[in-house]
Amino acid sequence: MTGGPAGAYERMLAVAVAALHEREPERLWPMVAAALPGLCGGESLIYKLGEWTDRTGAMGFSPAAAAHFGRIDDIGDEGMAVLRRGYPFADHYARAGAVRRPGTAHRMAGKGWTHSRTAGTISRLMDADHVLAIPLPGTTTPVTGCLVYRAGGDFTEDHVRAAEQLQPLLAGVEQQRQLLERRRAATAPPEAPDPTADSRLTPRQLTVLLLLADALTASAIAHRLGISVRTVHKHVESLYRKLGTRDRVSTVLRAQAIGLLPRRTGR
């Protein structure tokens, strides 16, 4: 890796400084995604923020990864579900007491990685053989952060150390994104209620939206409505799509802005 871990840190620091001067939250992670793969030995990158399952959760791509997704129809929904499951990282980071240090799929899964469905999927989709996970420190969902891909040999220990040095900077970028999102929501002028907004959502989706606003978990919503957790996730994904959002907070704020939910003035 040109410049070694220290050089990678300095280059990523320049990206982080640029991020601190950026005022549009949606531009922060694309900026990082374009720079990060080359700093830790990778070629392309997928990042995910917020809640995540094998069926829901927005993904962001580096330019190289985005170019590969023209082949998305080749693997279908099931192939995408395999990719979203984050094998073997989800199981690894979900263990109690697991250290959220970057690690490679091959080292975590051993010989099972090469013959896994995930390895086959990323080979077909992205021409990649290996994955390096860079989880965001301080998060609780198993694979929140970045998955970096490369062809050929596995990521070296130097690449892993460089990724570990970059973790605090990535956490800072995410904190900045959240601050900018909250600032935008707090300063945006109220939107006029959309009289057609209700017609875009089914009664069940509206019910799920109300429960999301009460900060219920997917399991709690499923129990309340007598449906499966998977069905709840499908409703949530539909809400994200229809309201043009990608996480719970922005969905509730959007619903309040267009009159689907009342604005809360405090408790």
CSV table of C-alpha atoms in Angstrom, one decimal:
chain,number,residue,atom,x,y,z
A,1,MET,CA,0.0,0.0,0.0
A,2,THR,CA,1.6,3.2,-1.1
A,3,GLY,CA,2.5,5.4,1.8
A,4,GLY,CA,1.8,2.7,4.4
A,5,PRO,CA,-0.8,3.0,7.3
A,6,ALA,CA,0.6,6.4,8.3
A,7,GLY,CA,0.2,7.7,4.7
A,8,ALA,CA,-3.3,6.3,4.6
A,9,TYR,CA,-4.2,8.0,7.8
A,10,GLU,CA,-2.9,11.4,6.5
A,11,ARG,CA,-4.9,11.0,3.3
A,12,MET,CA,-8.0,10.0,5.2
A,13,LEU,CA,-7.5,12.9,7.6
A,14,ALA,CA,-7.7,15.2,4.5
A,15,VAL,CA,-11.0,13.7,3.6
A,16,ALA,CA,-12.2,14.1,7.2
A,17,VAL,CA,-11.2,17.8,7.2
A,18,ALA,CA,-13.1,18.3,3.9
A,19,ALA,CA,-16.1,16.5,5.5
A,20,LEU,CA,-16.1,18.9,8.4
A,21,HIS,CA,-16.5,21.8,6.0
A,22,GLU,CA,-19.3,20.1,4.0
A,23,ARG,CA,-22.8,21.3,4.9
A,24,GLU,CA,-24.8,18.8,2.8
A,25,PRO,CA,-25.1,15.5,4.9
A,26,GLU,CA,-25.8,13.3,1.9
A,27,ARG,CA,-22.4,14.2,0.4
A,28,LEU,CA,-20.3,13.0,3.4
A,29,TRP,CA,-20.3,9.2,2.9
A,30,PRO,CA,-20.0,9.3,-0.9
A,31,MET,CA,-16.9,11.4,-0.3
A,32,VAL,CA,-15.5,8.9,2.1
A,33,ALA,CA,-16.5,5.9,0.0
A,34,ALA,CA,-14.5,7.3,-3.0
A,35,ALA,CA,-11.3,7.6,-1.0
A,36,LEU,CA,-11.4,4.8,1.6
A,37,PRO,CA,-10.9,1.6,-0.5
A,38,GLY,CA,-7.5,2.6,-1.8
A,39,LEU,CA,-6.3,3.6,1.7
A,40,CYS,CA,-6.6,0.0,3.0
A,41,GLY,CA,-5.8,-2.1,0.0
A,42,GLY,CA,-9.3,-2.4,-1.5
A,43,GLU,CA,-10.8,-1.7,-4.9
A,44,SER,CA,-14.5,-1.1,-4.1
A,45,LEU,CA,-16.7,-0.5,-1.0
A,46,ILE,CA,-20.2,-0.8,0.3
A,47,TYR,CA,-21.3,1.1,3.4
A,48,LYS,CA,-24.4,0.8,5.5
A,49,LEU,CA,-25.7,3.0,8.3
A,50,GLY,CA,-28.5,2.5,10.8
A,51,GLU,CA,-30.7,-0.6,11.0
A,52,TRP,CA,-29.9,-3.5,8.8
A,53,THR,CA,-31.3,-6.9,7.9
A,54,ASP,CA,-31.0,-9.2,4.9
A,55,ARG,CA,-34.1,-7.5,3.4
A,56,THR,CA,-33.9,-3.9,4.5
A,57,GLY,CA,-31.4,-1.1,5.1
A,58,ALA,CA,-30.0,1.3,2.6
A,59,MET,CA,-26.6,0.6,1.1
A,60,GLY,CA,-24.1,3.2,-0.3
A,61,PHE,CA,-21.4,2.5,-2.8
A,62,SER,CA,-18.0,3.7,-3.9
A,63,PRO,CA,-17.9,4.6,-7.6
A,64,ALA,CA,-16.2,1.2,-8.4
A,65,ALA,CA,-18.9,-0.7,-6.5
A,66,ALA,CA,-21.7,1.3,-8.1
A,67,ALA,CA,-20.4,0.4,-11.6
A,68,HIS,CA,-20.7,-3.3,-10.7
A,69,PHE,CA,-24.3,-3.0,-9.7
A,70,GLY,CA,-25.4,-2.9,-13.3
A,71,ARG,CA,-25.3,-6.7,-12.9
A,72,ILE,CA,-27.8,-6.6,-10.1
A,73,ASP,CA,-30.4,-8.5,-12.1
A,74,ASP,CA,-28.0,-11.4,-12.5
A,75,ILE,CA,-28.2,-12.4,-8.8
A,76,GLY,CA,-31.8,-11.5,-8.0
A,77,ASP,CA,-33.3,-10.8,-4.6
A,78,GLU,CA,-31.9,-13.9,-3.0
A,79,GLY,CA,-28.4,-13.0,-4.1
A,80,MET,CA,-28.9,-9.5,-2.7
A,81,ALA,CA,-30.1,-11.0,0.6
A,82,VAL,CA,-26.9,-13.1,0.7
A,83,LEU,CA,-24.9,-9.9,0.3
A,84,ARG,CA,-26.9,-8.0,2.9
A,85,ARG,CA,-26.4,-10.7,5.6
A,86,GLY,CA,-22.8,-9.7,6.0
A,87,TYR,CA,-21.4,-13.2,6.4
A,88,PRO,CA,-19.3,-13.8,8.4
A,89,PHE,CA,-19.1,-10.4,10.0
A,90,ALA,CA,-22.7,-10.1,11.4
A,91,ASP,CA,-22.3,-13.3,13.5
A,92,HIS,CA,-18.8,-12.2,14.6
A,93,TYR,CA,-19.6,-8.7,15.8
A,94,ALA,CA,-23.0,-9.8,17.3
A,95,ARG,CA,-21.2,-12.0,19.9
A,96,ALA,CA,-21.2,-10.6,23.4
A,97,GLY,CA,-18.0,-8.8,24.1
A,98,ALA,CA,-16.8,-8.9,20.5
A,99,VAL,CA,-14.2,-6.2,19.8
A,100,ARG,CA,-15.2,-4.1,16.9
A,101,ARG,CA,-11.8,-4.2,15.2
A,102,PRO,CA,-11.6,-4.5,11.5
A,103,GLY,CA,-11.2,-8.0,10.1
A,104,THR,CA,-11.3,-10.0,6.9
A,105,ALA,CA,-13.9,-12.6,5.9
A,106,HIS,CA,-11.2,-15.2,5.3
A,107,ARG,CA,-9.7,-14.9,8.7
A,108,MET,CA,-13.0,-15.0,10.5
A,109,ALA,CA,-14.6,-17.8,8.5
A,110,GLY,CA,-11.4,-19.9,7.7
A,111,LYS,CA,-11.7,-22.4,4.9
A,112,GLY,CA,-15.4,-22.0,4.8
A,113,TRP,CA,-15.2,-18.6,3.3
A,114,THR,CA,-13.9,-19.6,-0.2
A,115,HIS,CA,-16.9,-22.0,-0.7
A,116,SER,CA,-19.6,-19.8,1.0
A,117,ARG,CA,-22.5,-18.4,-0.9
A,118,THR,CA,-21.4,-14.9,0.0
A,119,ALA,CA,-17.9,-15.4,-1.6
A,120,GLY,CA,-19.6,-16.7,-4.7
A,121,THR,CA,-22.0,-13.8,-4.8
A,122,ILE,CA,-19.3,-11.1,-4.5
A,123,SER,CA,-17.2,-12.9,-7.1
A,124,ARG,CA,-20.1,-12.8,-9.6
A,125,LEU,CA,-21.3,-9.3,-8.7
A,126,MET,CA,-18.1,-7.4,-8.0
A,127,ASP,CA,-15.2,-9.5,-9.4
A,128,ALA,CA,-13.9,-9.7,-5.8
A,129,ASP,CA,-12.4,-12.5,-3.7
A,130,HIS,CA,-12.0,-11.0,-0.3
A,131,VAL,CA,-13.8,-8.6,2.1
A,132,LEU,CA,-12.5,-6.4,4.9
A,133,ALA,CA,-15.1,-5.2,7.4
A,134,ILE,CA,-14.5,-1.8,9.1
A,135,PRO,CA,-17.3,-1.5,11.7
A,136,LEU,CA,-18.1,1.9,13.1
A,137,PRO,CA,-17.0,2.0,16.7
A,138,GLY,CA,-19.7,2.7,19.3
A,139,THR,CA,-22.4,1.1,17.1
A,140,THR,CA,-24.5,-1.9,18.2
A,141,THR,CA,-25.9,-3.3,14.9
A,142,PRO,CA,-23.5,-6.1,13.7
A,143,VAL,CA,-22.4,-4.7,10.3
A,144,THR,CA,-22.8,-1.0,10.6
A,145,GLY,CA,-19.9,0.6,8.7
A,146,CYS,CA,-17.9,-0.3,5.6
A,147,LEU,CA,-17.2,-3.5,3.7
A,148,VAL,CA,-14.2,-3.2,1.4
A,149,TYR,CA,-13.6,-5.6,-1.4
A,150,ARG,CA,-10.6,-6.7,-3.4
A,151,ALA,CA,-9.6,-9.4,-5.9
A,152,GLY,CA,-6.6,-11.7,-5.6
A,153,GLY,CA,-5.0,-12.2,-2.2
A,154,ASP,CA,-6.5,-11.4,1.1
A,155,PHE,CA,-6.0,-8.1,2.8
A,156,THR,CA,-2.7,-7.9,4.7
A,157,GLU,CA,-2.2,-7.2,8.4
A,158,ASP,CA,-0.9,-3.7,7.3
A,159,HIS,CA,-4.3,-3.1,5.6
A,160,VAL,CA,-6.2,-4.2,8.7
A,161,ARG,CA,-4.0,-1.9,10.9
A,162,ALA,CA,-4.6,1.0,8.5
A,163,ALA,CA,-8.4,0.3,8.6
A,164,GLU,CA,-8.2,0.3,12.4
A,165,GLN,CA,-6.4,3.7,12.5
A,166,LEU,CA,-9.1,5.1,10.2
A,167,GLN,CA,-12.0,4.0,12.4
A,168,PRO,CA,-12.1,7.1,14.6
A,169,LEU,CA,-12.2,9.3,11.6
A,170,LEU,CA,-15.1,7.3,10.1
A,171,ALA,CA,-16.9,7.7,13.4
A,172,GLY,CA,-16.4,11.4,13.3
A,173,VAL,CA,-17.7,11.6,9.7
A,174,GLU,CA,-20.9,9.8,10.8
A,175,GLN,CA,-21.3,12.0,13.8
A,176,GLN,CA,-21.0,15.0,11.5
A,177,ARG,CA,-23.6,13.5,9.2
A,178,GLN,CA,-26.1,13.0,12.0
A,179,LEU,CA,-25.5,16.6,13.3
A,180,LEU,CA,-26.1,18.0,9.9
A,181,GLU,CA,-29.3,15.9,9.5
A,182,ARG,CA,-30.6,17.2,12.8
A,183,ARG,CA,-29.7,20.7,12.1
A,184,ARG,CA,-31.5,20.5,8.7
A,185,ALA,CA,-34.6,19.1,10.3
A,186,ALA,CA,-34.6,21.8,13.0
A,187,THR,CA,-34.2,24.7,10.7
A,188,ALA,CA,-36.2,23.6,7.7
A,189,PRO,CA,-39.5,25.6,7.3
A,190,PRO,CA,-42.6,23.5,7.8
A,191,GLU,CA,-43.9,21.9,4.6
A,192,ALA,CA,-47.5,22.3,3.7
A,193,PRO,CA,-49.5,19.1,4.5
A,194,ASP,CA,-49.8,16.9,1.4
A,195,PRO,CA,-53.5,16.0,1.1
A,196,THR,CA,-52.6,13.0,-1.0
A,197,ALA,CA,-50.0,11.7,1.4
A,198,ASP,CA,-52.4,9.4,3.1
A,199,SER,CA,-53.4,7.7,-0.1
A,200,ARG,CA,-49.8,6.6,-0.7
A,201,LEU,CA,-49.7,4.5,2.5
A,202,THR,CA,-51.9,1.5,3.3
A,203,PRO,CA,-53.7,1.5,6.7
A,204,ARG,CA,-51.2,-1.1,8.0
A,205,GLN,CA,-48.3,1.1,6.9
A,206,LEU,CA,-49.8,4.1,8.7
A,207,THR,CA,-50.1,2.0,11.8
A,208,VAL,CA,-46.5,0.9,11.6
A,209,LEU,CA,-45.5,4.5,11.0
A,210,LEU,CA,-47.3,5.6,14.2
A,211,LEU,CA,-45.5,2.8,16.2
A,212,LEU,CA,-42.1,3.8,14.7
A,213,ALA,CA,-42.8,7.3,16.0
A,214,ASP,CA,-43.3,5.8,19.4
A,215,ALA,CA,-39.8,4.3,19.1
A,216,LEU,CA,-41.0,0.7,19.3
A,217,THR,CA,-38.6,-1.9,18.0
A,218,ALA,CA,-39.5,-4.2,15.1
A,219,SER,CA,-40.1,-7.1,17.5
A,220,ALA,CA,-42.4,-4.9,19.7
A,221,ILE,CA,-44.3,-3.7,16.6
A,222,ALA,CA,-44.7,-7.3,15.4
A,223,HIS,CA,-46.0,-8.3,18.9
A,224,ARG,CA,-48.4,-5.4,19.0
A,225,LEU,CA,-49.9,-6.1,15.6
A,226,GLY,CA,-49.8,-9.9,15.7
A,227,ILE,CA,-47.6,-10.1,12.6
A,228,SER,CA,-44.0,-11.4,12.0
A,229,VAL,CA,-40.9,-9.4,12.4
A,230,ARG,CA,-40.2,-10.0,8.7
A,231,THR,CA,-43.5,-8.5,7.8
A,232,VAL,CA,-42.8,-5.4,9.9
A,233,HIS,CA,-39.5,-5.0,8.0
A,234,LYS,CA,-41.3,-5.2,4.7
A,235,HIS,CA,-43.7,-2.4,5.9
A,236,VAL,CA,-40.8,-0.3,7.1
A,237,GLU,CA,-39.0,-0.8,3.7
A,238,SER,CA,-42.1,0.4,1.9
A,239,LEU,CA,-42.3,3.4,4.2
A,240,TYR,CA,-38.7,4.3,3.4
A,241,ARG,CA,-39.4,3.9,-0.3
A,242,LYS,CA,-42.6,5.9,-0.4
A,243,LEU,CA,-41.4,8.7,1.9
A,244,GLY,CA,-37.9,8.9,0.3
A,245,THR,CA,-36.1,8.2,3.5
A,246,ARG,CA,-33.6,5.6,4.7
A,247,ASP,CA,-33.8,5.4,8.5
A,248,ARG,CA,-36.4,5.7,11.3
A,249,VAL,CA,-35.5,9.2,12.3
A,250,SER,CA,-35.7,10.7,8.9
A,251,THR,CA,-38.9,8.8,8.2
A,252,VAL,CA,-40.7,10.2,11.3
A,253,LEU,CA,-39.4,13.7,10.5
A,254,ARG,CA,-40.6,13.5,6.9
A,255,ALA,CA,-44.0,12.1,8.0
A,256,GLN,CA,-44.3,15.1,10.5
A,257,ALA,CA,-43.3,17.5,7.8
A,258,ILE,CA,-46.0,16.4,5.3
A,259,GLY,CA,-48.7,16.0,8.0
A,260,LEU,CA,-48.9,12.2,8.4
A,261,LEU,CA,-47.8,12.6,12.0
A,262,PRO,CA,-48.2,15.4,14.5
A,263,ARG,CA,-45.2,17.3,15.5
A,264,ARG,CA,-44.1,16.7,19.0
A,265,THR,CA,-43.3,19.8,21.1
A,266,GLY,CA,-41.9,18.0,24.1
A,267,ARG,CA,-42.8,15.7,26.9
